[in-house]
Coordinates of C-alpha atoms and ligand atoms in Angstrom, one line a residue:
M27 CA 35.6 -10.7 -16.1
T28 CA 36.5 -13.8 -13.9
Q29 CA 33.6 -15.9 -13.5
L30 CA 33.2 -16.9 -9.9
A31 CA 31.3 -20.1 -8.9
F32 CA 28.8 -20.1 -6.0
S33 CA 30.8 -22.9 -4.7
S34 CA 33.7 -20.7 -3.8
L35 CA 31.5 -19.1 -1.0
K36 CA 30.7 -20.7 2.3
L37 CA 27.1 -21.5 1.7
H38 CA 25.1 -24.4 3.2
A39 CA 25.3 -27.5 0.9
D40 CA 21.6 -27.6 0.4
L41 CA 21.6 -23.9 -0.7
L42 CA 24.5 -24.6 -3.3
K43 CA 22.7 -27.7 -4.6
N44 CA 19.4 -25.7 -5.0
L45 CA 21.5 -22.9 -6.9
S46 CA 22.7 -25.4 -9.5
S47 CA 19.3 -26.9 -9.9
L48 CA 17.8 -23.5 -10.8
G49 CA 20.7 -23.1 -13.4
Y50 CA 22.5 -20.4 -11.3
E51 CA 26.1 -21.6 -12.0
V52 CA 28.2 -18.4 -11.7
M53 CA 27.7 -15.3 -9.7
T54 CA 26.4 -12.2 -11.4
P55 CA 28.9 -9.3 -10.8
I56 CA 26.7 -7.8 -8.1
Q57 CA 26.5 -11.3 -6.2
A58 CA 30.4 -11.6 -6.6
Q59 CA 31.1 -8.4 -4.9
S60 CA 28.6 -8.2 -2.2
L61 CA 27.9 -11.7 -1.1
P62 CA 31.3 -12.4 0.4
H63 CA 30.7 -9.1 2.7
I64 CA 27.3 -10.1 3.4
L65 CA 28.3 -13.6 4.5
A66 CA 30.9 -11.9 6.6
G67 CA 28.2 -10.0 8.6
K68 CA 29.1 -6.7 7.2
D69 CA 26.8 -4.0 6.4
V70 CA 26.7 -3.3 2.6
I71 CA 25.7 -0.7 0.2
A72 CA 25.1 -2.1 -3.1
Q73 CA 24.3 -0.4 -6.4
G74 CA 22.2 -2.7 -8.3
Q75 CA 19.3 -2.7 -10.7
T76 CA 16.5 -5.0 -11.3
G77 CA 17.9 -7.8 -13.4
S78 CA 21.3 -7.7 -11.7
G79 CA 20.7 -10.8 -9.7
K80 CA 20.4 -8.4 -6.3
T81 CA 17.5 -10.3 -5.0
A82 CA 19.9 -13.6 -4.8
A83 CA 22.6 -11.6 -3.4
F84 CA 20.6 -10.6 -0.4
G85 CA 18.3 -13.7 -0.3
L86 CA 21.3 -16.0 -0.1
G87 CA 22.8 -14.0 2.8
L88 CA 19.3 -14.1 4.7
L89 CA 19.1 -17.7 4.2
E90 CA 22.5 -18.7 5.0
K91 CA 22.1 -16.7 8.3
L92 CA 18.8 -18.2 9.3
E93 CA 18.2 -20.3 12.3
V94 CA 15.3 -22.3 10.9
K95 CA 14.6 -24.0 14.4
R96 CA 14.1 -20.5 16.0
F97 CA 10.6 -19.7 14.6
R98 CA 11.0 -15.9 15.0
I99 CA 11.1 -13.0 12.5
Q100 CA 15.0 -12.9 11.7
S101 CA 14.9 -10.9 8.4
L102 CA 13.0 -8.1 7.1
V103 CA 13.2 -7.0 3.4
L104 CA 11.4 -3.5 2.6
C105 CA 10.5 -2.8 -1.0
P106 CA 8.9 0.3 -2.7
T107 CA 5.9 -1.7 -4.3
R108 CA 3.9 -4.6 -3.8
E109 CA 4.9 -6.0 -7.0
L110 CA 8.5 -5.9 -6.1
A111 CA 7.8 -7.5 -2.8
D112 CA 5.9 -10.2 -4.4
Q113 CA 8.9 -10.8 -6.7
V114 CA 11.5 -10.8 -4.0
A115 CA 9.3 -13.1 -1.8
K116 CA 9.1 -15.5 -4.7
E117 CA 12.8 -15.5 -5.4
I118 CA 13.4 -16.0 -1.8
R119 CA 11.1 -19.1 -1.6
R120 CA 12.8 -20.5 -4.8
L121 CA 16.3 -20.1 -3.3
A122 CA 14.9 -21.6 0.0
R123 CA 13.2 -24.7 -1.4
S124 CA 15.9 -27.3 -0.5
I125 CA 15.6 -26.1 3.1
H126 CA 12.4 -27.3 5.0
N127 CA 10.2 -25.1 7.0
I128 CA 11.4 -21.8 6.0
K129 CA 8.3 -19.3 6.3
T130 CA 8.3 -16.2 4.1
L131 CA 5.7 -13.7 4.6
T132 CA 4.7 -10.7 2.5
L133 CA 3.0 -7.7 4.1
C134 CA 2.0 -5.0 1.8
G135 CA -0.3 -2.2 1.6
G136 CA -3.3 -2.5 -0.8
M137 CA -4.1 -5.8 0.8
P138 CA -6.7 -6.6 3.4
F139 CA -5.0 -6.1 7.0
G140 CA -7.0 -8.8 9.0
P141 CA -5.6 -11.9 7.2
Q142 CA -2.0 -10.4 7.6
V143 CA -2.5 -10.5 11.3
G144 CA -3.7 -14.0 11.1
S145 CA -0.6 -14.9 9.2
L146 CA 1.7 -13.2 11.5
E147 CA 0.0 -15.1 14.4
H148 CA 1.2 -18.2 12.9
G149 CA 4.8 -16.7 12.9
A150 CA 7.4 -16.5 10.3
H151 CA 11.2 -16.3 9.5
I152 CA 11.3 -13.8 6.9
I153 CA 9.1 -10.8 6.2
V154 CA 8.9 -8.8 2.9
G155 CA 6.9 -5.7 2.7
T156 CA 6.2 -2.3 1.8
P157 CA 7.2 0.3 4.4
G158 CA 3.7 1.7 5.2
R159 CA 1.9 -1.5 5.9
I160 CA 4.9 -2.8 8.0
E161 CA 4.9 0.5 10.0
E162 CA 1.1 0.0 10.6
H163 CA 1.6 -3.4 12.0
L164 CA 4.3 -2.2 14.2
R165 CA 2.3 0.7 15.6
K166 CA -0.6 -1.6 16.2
G167 CA 1.7 -4.2 17.8
T168 CA 0.8 -7.0 15.4
L169 CA 4.6 -7.3 14.3
K170 CA 7.4 -7.4 16.5
L171 CA 11.2 -6.9 15.3
N172 CA 12.7 -7.8 18.5
D173 CA 14.8 -10.9 17.1
L174 CA 15.6 -9.2 13.7
K175 CA 19.2 -10.0 12.5
I176 CA 19.1 -8.6 8.9
L177 CA 17.3 -5.7 7.4
V178 CA 17.5 -5.1 3.8
L179 CA 16.2 -1.9 2.2
D180 CA 15.6 -2.9 -1.5
E181 CA 15.4 0.0 -4.0
A182 CA 15.9 2.5 -1.4
D183 CA 15.9 5.4 -3.7
R184 CA 12.3 4.6 -4.9
M185 CA 11.2 4.1 -1.4
L186 CA 12.4 7.7 -0.7
E187 CA 11.0 9.0 -3.9
M188 CA 7.6 7.5 -3.0
G189 CA 7.7 9.5 0.5
F190 CA 8.5 6.4 2.6
Q191 CA 11.2 8.3 4.6
S192 CA 9.3 8.7 8.0
A193 CA 7.7 5.2 7.7
L194 CA 11.4 3.9 7.1
D195 CA 12.6 5.9 10.2
A196 CA 9.8 4.6 12.5
I197 CA 10.4 0.9 11.4
I198 CA 14.2 1.1 11.8
E199 CA 13.7 2.6 15.4
Q200 CA 11.9 -0.6 16.2
T201 CA 14.7 -2.9 15.2
P202 CA 17.7 -4.1 17.6
E203 CA 20.8 -2.0 17.2
Q204 CA 22.8 -5.0 16.7
R205 CA 21.7 -6.0 13.2
Q206 CA 23.3 -6.3 9.8
T207 CA 21.8 -3.8 7.4
L208 CA 22.0 -4.3 3.6
L209 CA 21.1 -1.4 1.2
F210 CA 20.3 -1.8 -2.5
S211 CA 19.5 1.2 -4.7
A212 CA 19.9 1.9 -8.3
T213 CA 21.0 5.6 -7.7
F214 CA 22.6 7.5 -5.0
P215 CA 20.9 10.8 -4.2
D216 CA 22.2 12.8 -1.2
Q217 CA 19.2 11.6 0.7
I218 CA 20.5 8.0 0.4
K219 CA 24.0 8.9 1.5
S220 CA 22.4 10.7 4.8
I221 CA 20.4 7.7 5.6
T222 CA 23.3 5.3 5.2
S223 CA 25.3 7.3 7.6
R224 CA 22.6 7.2 10.0
I225 CA 21.5 3.5 9.9
M226 CA 24.8 1.7 8.9
L227 CA 27.7 0.7 10.7
D228 CA 31.0 0.9 8.8
P229 CA 29.4 -0.4 5.5
V230 CA 31.2 -1.8 2.6
Q231 CA 30.2 -0.3 -0.7
V232 CA 29.9 -2.2 -3.9
A233 CA 29.1 -0.8 -7.4
V234 CA 28.6 -2.6 -10.6
T235 CA 29.3 -0.7 -13.4
S236 CA 26.9 -0.9 -16.1
T237 CA 29.2 -1.7 -19.0
H238 CA 27.3 -4.7 -19.6
D239 CA 24.1 -3.0 -20.3
D240 CA 25.8 -0.5 -22.5
T241 CA 27.1 -2.9 -24.9
S242 CA 24.1 -5.6 -25.0
I243 CA 21.7 -2.9 -25.6
E244 CA 21.4 -0.9 -29.0
Q245 CA 20.8 2.7 -28.2
H246 CA 19.4 5.0 -30.7
F247 CA 18.6 8.8 -30.3
Y248 CA 16.2 10.8 -32.3
K249 CA 16.1 14.8 -32.3
V250 CA 12.5 16.5 -32.8
D251 CA 11.6 20.0 -33.1
D252 CA 8.3 19.9 -31.1
D253 CA 5.6 17.9 -29.4
E254 CA 3.8 17.0 -32.5
Q255 CA 7.0 15.7 -34.0
R256 CA 7.8 14.0 -30.9
M257 CA 4.3 11.9 -31.0
T258 CA 4.8 11.1 -34.9
A259 CA 8.4 9.9 -33.9
L260 CA 6.9 7.7 -31.4
R261 CA 4.4 6.1 -33.7
L262 CA 7.2 5.6 -36.4
L263 CA 9.4 3.9 -33.8
L264 CA 6.6 1.7 -32.6
L265 CA 5.5 1.0 -36.2
Q266 CA 9.1 0.2 -37.4
H267 CA 10.1 -2.1 -34.4
S268 CA 6.6 -3.6 -34.1
P269 CA 7.1 -4.9 -30.6
E270 CA 5.3 -7.7 -28.8
S271 CA 6.1 -5.9 -25.5
A272 CA 7.2 -2.3 -25.3
V273 CA 7.5 0.2 -22.6
V274 CA 7.4 4.1 -23.5
F275 CA 8.7 6.0 -20.5
C276 CA 7.4 9.4 -19.7
N277 CA 8.4 11.7 -17.2
T278 CA 5.2 12.8 -15.6
K279 CA 1.7 10.9 -14.7
R280 CA -0.2 13.6 -16.9
E281 CA 2.1 12.8 -19.9
T282 CA 1.9 9.2 -19.4
Q283 CA -2.0 9.4 -19.9
D284 CA -2.0 11.9 -22.7
V285 CA 0.5 9.7 -24.7
A286 CA -1.4 6.6 -24.0
D287 CA -4.8 8.0 -25.1
E288 CA -3.3 9.3 -28.3
L289 CA -1.6 6.2 -29.1
A290 CA -4.8 4.4 -28.5
D291 CA -6.5 6.9 -30.9
Y292 CA -4.0 5.8 -33.6
G293 CA -5.2 2.2 -33.1
F294 CA -2.3 0.9 -30.9
S295 CA -2.8 -1.6 -28.3
V296 CA -1.8 0.4 -25.2
L297 CA -2.2 0.7 -21.6
A298 CA -1.1 3.5 -19.1
L299 CA 0.5 3.0 -16.0
H300 CA 1.0 5.7 -13.4
G301 CA 0.6 6.6 -9.6
D302 CA -2.9 8.0 -9.9
L303 CA -4.4 4.6 -10.7
E304 CA -6.2 2.8 -8.0
Q305 CA -4.4 -0.6 -6.9
R306 CA -6.9 -2.7 -8.6
D307 CA -6.4 -0.9 -12.1
R308 CA -2.6 -1.0 -11.6
D309 CA -2.7 -4.8 -10.9
Q310 CA -5.0 -5.1 -14.0
T311 CA -2.7 -3.2 -16.1
L312 CA 0.4 -5.0 -15.1
V313 CA -1.3 -8.4 -15.6
R314 CA -2.7 -7.3 -19.1
F315 CA 0.7 -6.1 -20.1
A316 CA 2.9 -9.0 -18.7
N317 CA 0.3 -11.7 -20.3
K318 CA 0.6 -10.0 -23.8
S319 CA -2.9 -8.8 -24.0
A320 CA -1.3 -5.2 -24.6
A321 CA 1.7 -4.5 -26.7
V322 CA 2.5 -1.1 -25.5
L323 CA 2.9 0.2 -21.9
V324 CA 3.3 3.9 -21.3
A325 CA 4.6 4.4 -17.8
T326 CA 6.2 6.8 -15.2
D327 CA 9.5 5.6 -13.7
V328 CA 8.0 5.0 -10.4
A329 CA 5.1 3.0 -11.7
A330 CA 7.2 0.7 -13.8
R331 CA 8.9 -0.6 -10.6
G332 CA 7.9 -3.9 -10.2
L333 CA 7.1 -4.8 -13.7
D334 CA 7.9 -8.4 -14.1
I335 CA 8.6 -9.1 -17.7
D336 CA 11.3 -11.4 -18.9
A337 CA 12.3 -9.5 -22.0
L338 CA 11.0 -6.3 -23.4
D339 CA 11.6 -6.0 -27.0
L340 CA 11.9 -2.3 -27.0
V341 CA 12.1 0.7 -24.6
I342 CA 11.4 4.1 -25.7
N343 CA 12.2 7.2 -23.7
Y344 CA 9.7 9.7 -25.0
H345 CA 11.7 12.4 -23.0
I346 CA 15.1 11.9 -21.8
A347 CA 15.1 10.9 -18.2
R348 CA 16.0 13.4 -15.4
D349 CA 19.4 11.9 -14.9
T350 CA 22.0 9.3 -16.2
E351 CA 21.3 6.6 -13.6
V352 CA 17.5 6.5 -14.4
H353 CA 18.1 6.3 -18.1
T354 CA 20.5 3.4 -17.5
H355 CA 17.9 1.9 -15.3
R356 CA 15.1 2.4 -18.0
I357 CA 16.9 0.8 -20.8
G358 CA 18.3 -2.0 -18.7
R359 CA 14.8 -3.6 -18.9
T360 CA 15.2 -4.5 -22.6
G361 CA 17.2 -7.3 -23.6
R362 CA 17.3 -9.3 -20.5
A363 CA 18.5 -13.0 -20.4
G364 CA 21.2 -12.6 -23.0
S365 CA 19.0 -11.3 -25.9
K366 CA 20.1 -8.0 -27.3
G367 CA 17.8 -5.1 -26.4
V368 CA 16.8 -2.0 -28.2
A369 CA 16.3 1.6 -26.7
C370 CA 15.2 4.7 -28.5
S371 CA 15.3 8.0 -27.0
I372 CA 13.5 11.1 -28.4
Y373 CA 14.8 14.5 -27.4
S374 CA 14.5 18.2 -28.3
D375 CA 16.8 21.1 -28.3
K376 CA 15.8 21.7 -24.5
E377 CA 17.1 18.4 -23.6
H378 CA 20.4 18.9 -25.2
Y379 CA 22.3 19.2 -21.9
K380 CA 20.9 15.8 -20.8
V381 CA 22.0 14.0 -24.0
A382 CA 25.4 15.7 -23.6
L383 CA 25.7 14.3 -19.9
L384 CA 24.5 10.8 -21.4
G385 CA 27.2 11.1 -24.0
D386 CA 30.0 11.7 -21.4
Y387 CA 28.7 8.7 -19.4
L388 CA 28.5 6.5 -22.2
D389 CA 31.8 7.7 -23.7
R390 CA 30.5 8.3 -27.0
I391 CA 29.2 11.2 -29.2
I392 CA 25.5 10.8 -29.5
E393 CA 24.2 11.9 -32.8
S394 CA 20.5 12.1 -34.0
E395 CA 19.6 9.4 -36.5
P396 CA 17.0 9.9 -39.2
L397 CA 13.4 8.7 -38.3
P398 CA 12.0 5.7 -40.1
P399 CA 10.2 6.7 -43.4
R400 CA 6.7 8.4 -42.9
S401 CA 5.1 5.9 -45.2
L402 CA 5.2 3.5 -42.0
L403 CA 2.4 5.8 -40.6
D404 CA -0.1 4.1 -43.1
E405 CA 0.5 0.6 -41.7
S406 CA -1.6 -0.9 -38.8
P407 CA 0.1 -1.1 -35.6
R408 CA 0.9 -4.7 -34.2
Q409 CA -2.2 -6.2 -32.2
P410 CA -1.4 -8.5 -29.4
S411 CA -1.8 -12.3 -29.7
M412 CA -3.6 -12.5 -26.3
T413 CA -6.8 -11.2 -24.7
T414 CA -7.5 -11.0 -20.9
I415 CA -10.7 -12.6 -19.5
Q416 CA -11.6 -11.4 -15.7
I417 CA -13.2 -13.9 -13.4
D418 CA -14.9 -12.5 -10.6
G419 CA -13.5 -15.1 -8.2
G420 CA -10.2 -15.3 -6.7
K421 CA -8.0 -16.8 -3.6
K422 CA -10.8 -16.1 -1.1
Q423 CA -13.1 -18.4 -3.2
K424 CA -10.2 -21.0 -3.3
I425 CA -9.8 -20.5 -7.0
R426 CA -6.6 -22.2 -8.5
P427 CA -4.9 -21.8 -11.9
G428 CA -5.6 -25.4 -12.4
D429 CA -9.3 -24.8 -11.9
I430 CA -9.4 -22.2 -14.6
L431 CA -7.3 -24.4 -16.9
G432 CA -9.7 -27.3 -16.4
A433 CA -12.7 -25.3 -16.9
L434 CA -11.4 -23.9 -20.3
T435 CA -10.0 -27.0 -21.8
G436 CA -12.7 -29.7 -20.9
K437 CA -15.2 -30.9 -23.4
N438 CA -15.9 -28.4 -26.1
G439 CA -13.1 -26.2 -24.8
I440 CA -10.0 -24.8 -26.0
T441 CA -6.4 -26.3 -25.9
G442 CA -4.1 -25.7 -23.2
K443 CA -1.6 -24.3 -25.6
Q444 CA -4.3 -21.4 -26.4
V445 CA -4.4 -20.4 -22.6
G446 CA -1.8 -18.0 -21.6
K447 CA -0.6 -16.7 -18.1
I448 CA -3.1 -16.9 -15.4
H449 CA -2.9 -14.5 -12.4
I450 CA -4.9 -14.9 -9.3
F451 CA -5.8 -12.1 -6.7
E452 CA -7.9 -12.1 -3.5
N453 CA -11.3 -11.8 -5.1
W454 CA -10.6 -12.0 -8.8
A455 CA -8.6 -13.7 -11.4
Y456 CA -7.2 -13.0 -15.0
V457 CA -6.4 -15.5 -17.5
A458 CA -5.0 -14.8 -21.0
I459 CA -6.6 -16.5 -24.0
D460 CA -5.2 -16.7 -27.7
H461 CA -7.6 -13.9 -29.2
K462 CA -8.7 -16.3 -31.9
V463 CA -10.4 -18.5 -29.7
I464 CA -11.8 -15.8 -27.1
N465 CA -15.4 -16.4 -27.9
P466 CA -15.5 -20.3 -27.3
A467 CA -13.4 -19.5 -24.1
L468 CA -15.8 -17.1 -22.7
K469 CA -18.7 -19.5 -23.5
K470 CA -17.0 -22.2 -21.7
L471 CA -16.5 -20.2 -18.8
V472 CA -19.9 -18.6 -18.6
D473 CA -21.5 -21.9 -19.2
G474 CA -19.4 -24.1 -16.8
K475 CA -18.6 -23.9 -13.2
L476 CA -15.3 -23.3 -10.9
K477 CA -15.2 -25.1 -7.8
G478 CA -19.0 -25.8 -8.3
R479 CA -20.0 -22.2 -8.6
S480 CA -20.7 -19.8 -11.4
F481 CA -18.7 -16.7 -11.6
R482 CA -19.2 -13.6 -13.5
V483 CA -16.6 -13.5 -16.4
R484 CA -15.8 -10.7 -18.9
Q485 CA -13.5 -9.8 -21.5
L486 CA -11.3 -6.9 -20.8
R487 CA -11.0 -4.4 -23.7
G488 CA -9.6 -1.1 -24.5
Ligands
AMP507 P1 16.9 -9.6 -9.9 O1 17.9 -8.5 -10.3 O2 17.3 -10.0 -8.5 O3 15.6 -9.3 -10.3 O4 17.2 -11.1 -10.7 C1 17.2 -11.0 -12.2 C2 17.0 -12.6 -12.8 O5 18.1 -13.0 -12.6 C3 16.0 -13.4 -11.7 O6 15.2 -14.1 -12.7 C4 17.0 -14.4 -11.0 O7 16.3 -15.7 -11.0 C5 18.0 -14.5 -12.1 N1 19.5 -14.7 -11.6 C6 19.8 -14.3 -10.3 N2 21.1 -14.7 -10.0 C7 21.4 -15.6 -11.1 C8 22.7 -16.3 -11.3 N3 23.9 -16.2 -10.5 N4 22.7 -17.0 -12.4 C9 21.5 -17.0 -13.3 N5 20.6 -16.4 -13.1 C10 20.3 -15.6 -12.1

């Protein structure tokens, strides 16, 4: 593939300079295909997955078109989950850091409404949010989109799967007809096709084939006879690969919880992530997996959206995904950033047709491989290197990462190297600690103060 430099595009000099400081030298395929059309003001439908660089594709489009001096909402990005919205806003801010005074605001459900109203009163150029909450702001008149120039639907298929169709319709109705609409989706079910024909004007469609994924990911397939063998196969594969971070995909919420519970019984460090969790538990699970306090995450496809992990060592499909595109999307989460990923799929006779379809798609004959030797079942599963401490104080109490790091590392404390990722939420915070020093770390936090106050702290287990 020819590699195209960003400098071949008509982009602001400031944006270009920043891109090279971010280490973005050449465009990813989705950027190379969509950006010229986006910059030309066309409506664009792009098939792109997390990891393809799609955020920068639309983000650069938004930033290039933005009139910074007009302090009005000029772009709206809709995302299916808060986690994705946060990631998108973060990437846009990174791309925008060479231009002064660009204000990007996130408006997501699961967060208090009042402070969002306050932020909106201060104004913004770019809004990133989830459809339910954006609709609520529009309904209450706290958000107006009269000056909108660009609307982005990110992961449109997931938004529809999550039941956001009517919220999307209500939002789109409040946007000016004269706008540019960009739609990104990993899959193209009929529902998406009907949306695009309703809301887009003469769109250009770009698709990036996933040949790259297919070759940089090692795919293995294992046939089993029944559910008991399926669980044994899962245990064997986890023991063989001994991953630091692995995701096991299940097709239903119920199965997700059952599989996680069973793995926990066998001594695996595992967490379940599915739609039945409260937002707070969901955040906590994502944090603990991302900060390496849990080695295995069992998840449904929808719940795994927004998972912000640089490199998964292993993806396991406990069942084959319902279609080929979902499969490709799942396995695309392993081996990012140039490292080779491993994906293992377990299937039974009943799923044979799905395997055959996958084989057609991958253009290879899929054959079951022998499972790892059963003797592995005697080995202990890998335990995570980190443990998470929860602190009952967060943004509202003005706690910042530096405060927590400072409190842990002072006199009689632990070293900075023993402190992992720190995540701060509204009213609480999480910090990952090397599990070897968990006791001194806890003691230091319990005895010490943060911002001059004592906060309740506890170690998260199980
Ligand atoms: P995304 O698919 O938008 O989630 O992006 C995946 C990752 O690729 C992000 O961490 C981006 O910062 C990074 N990225 C996006 N575009 C480029 C590029 N042209 N060169 C290098 N990295 C990139």
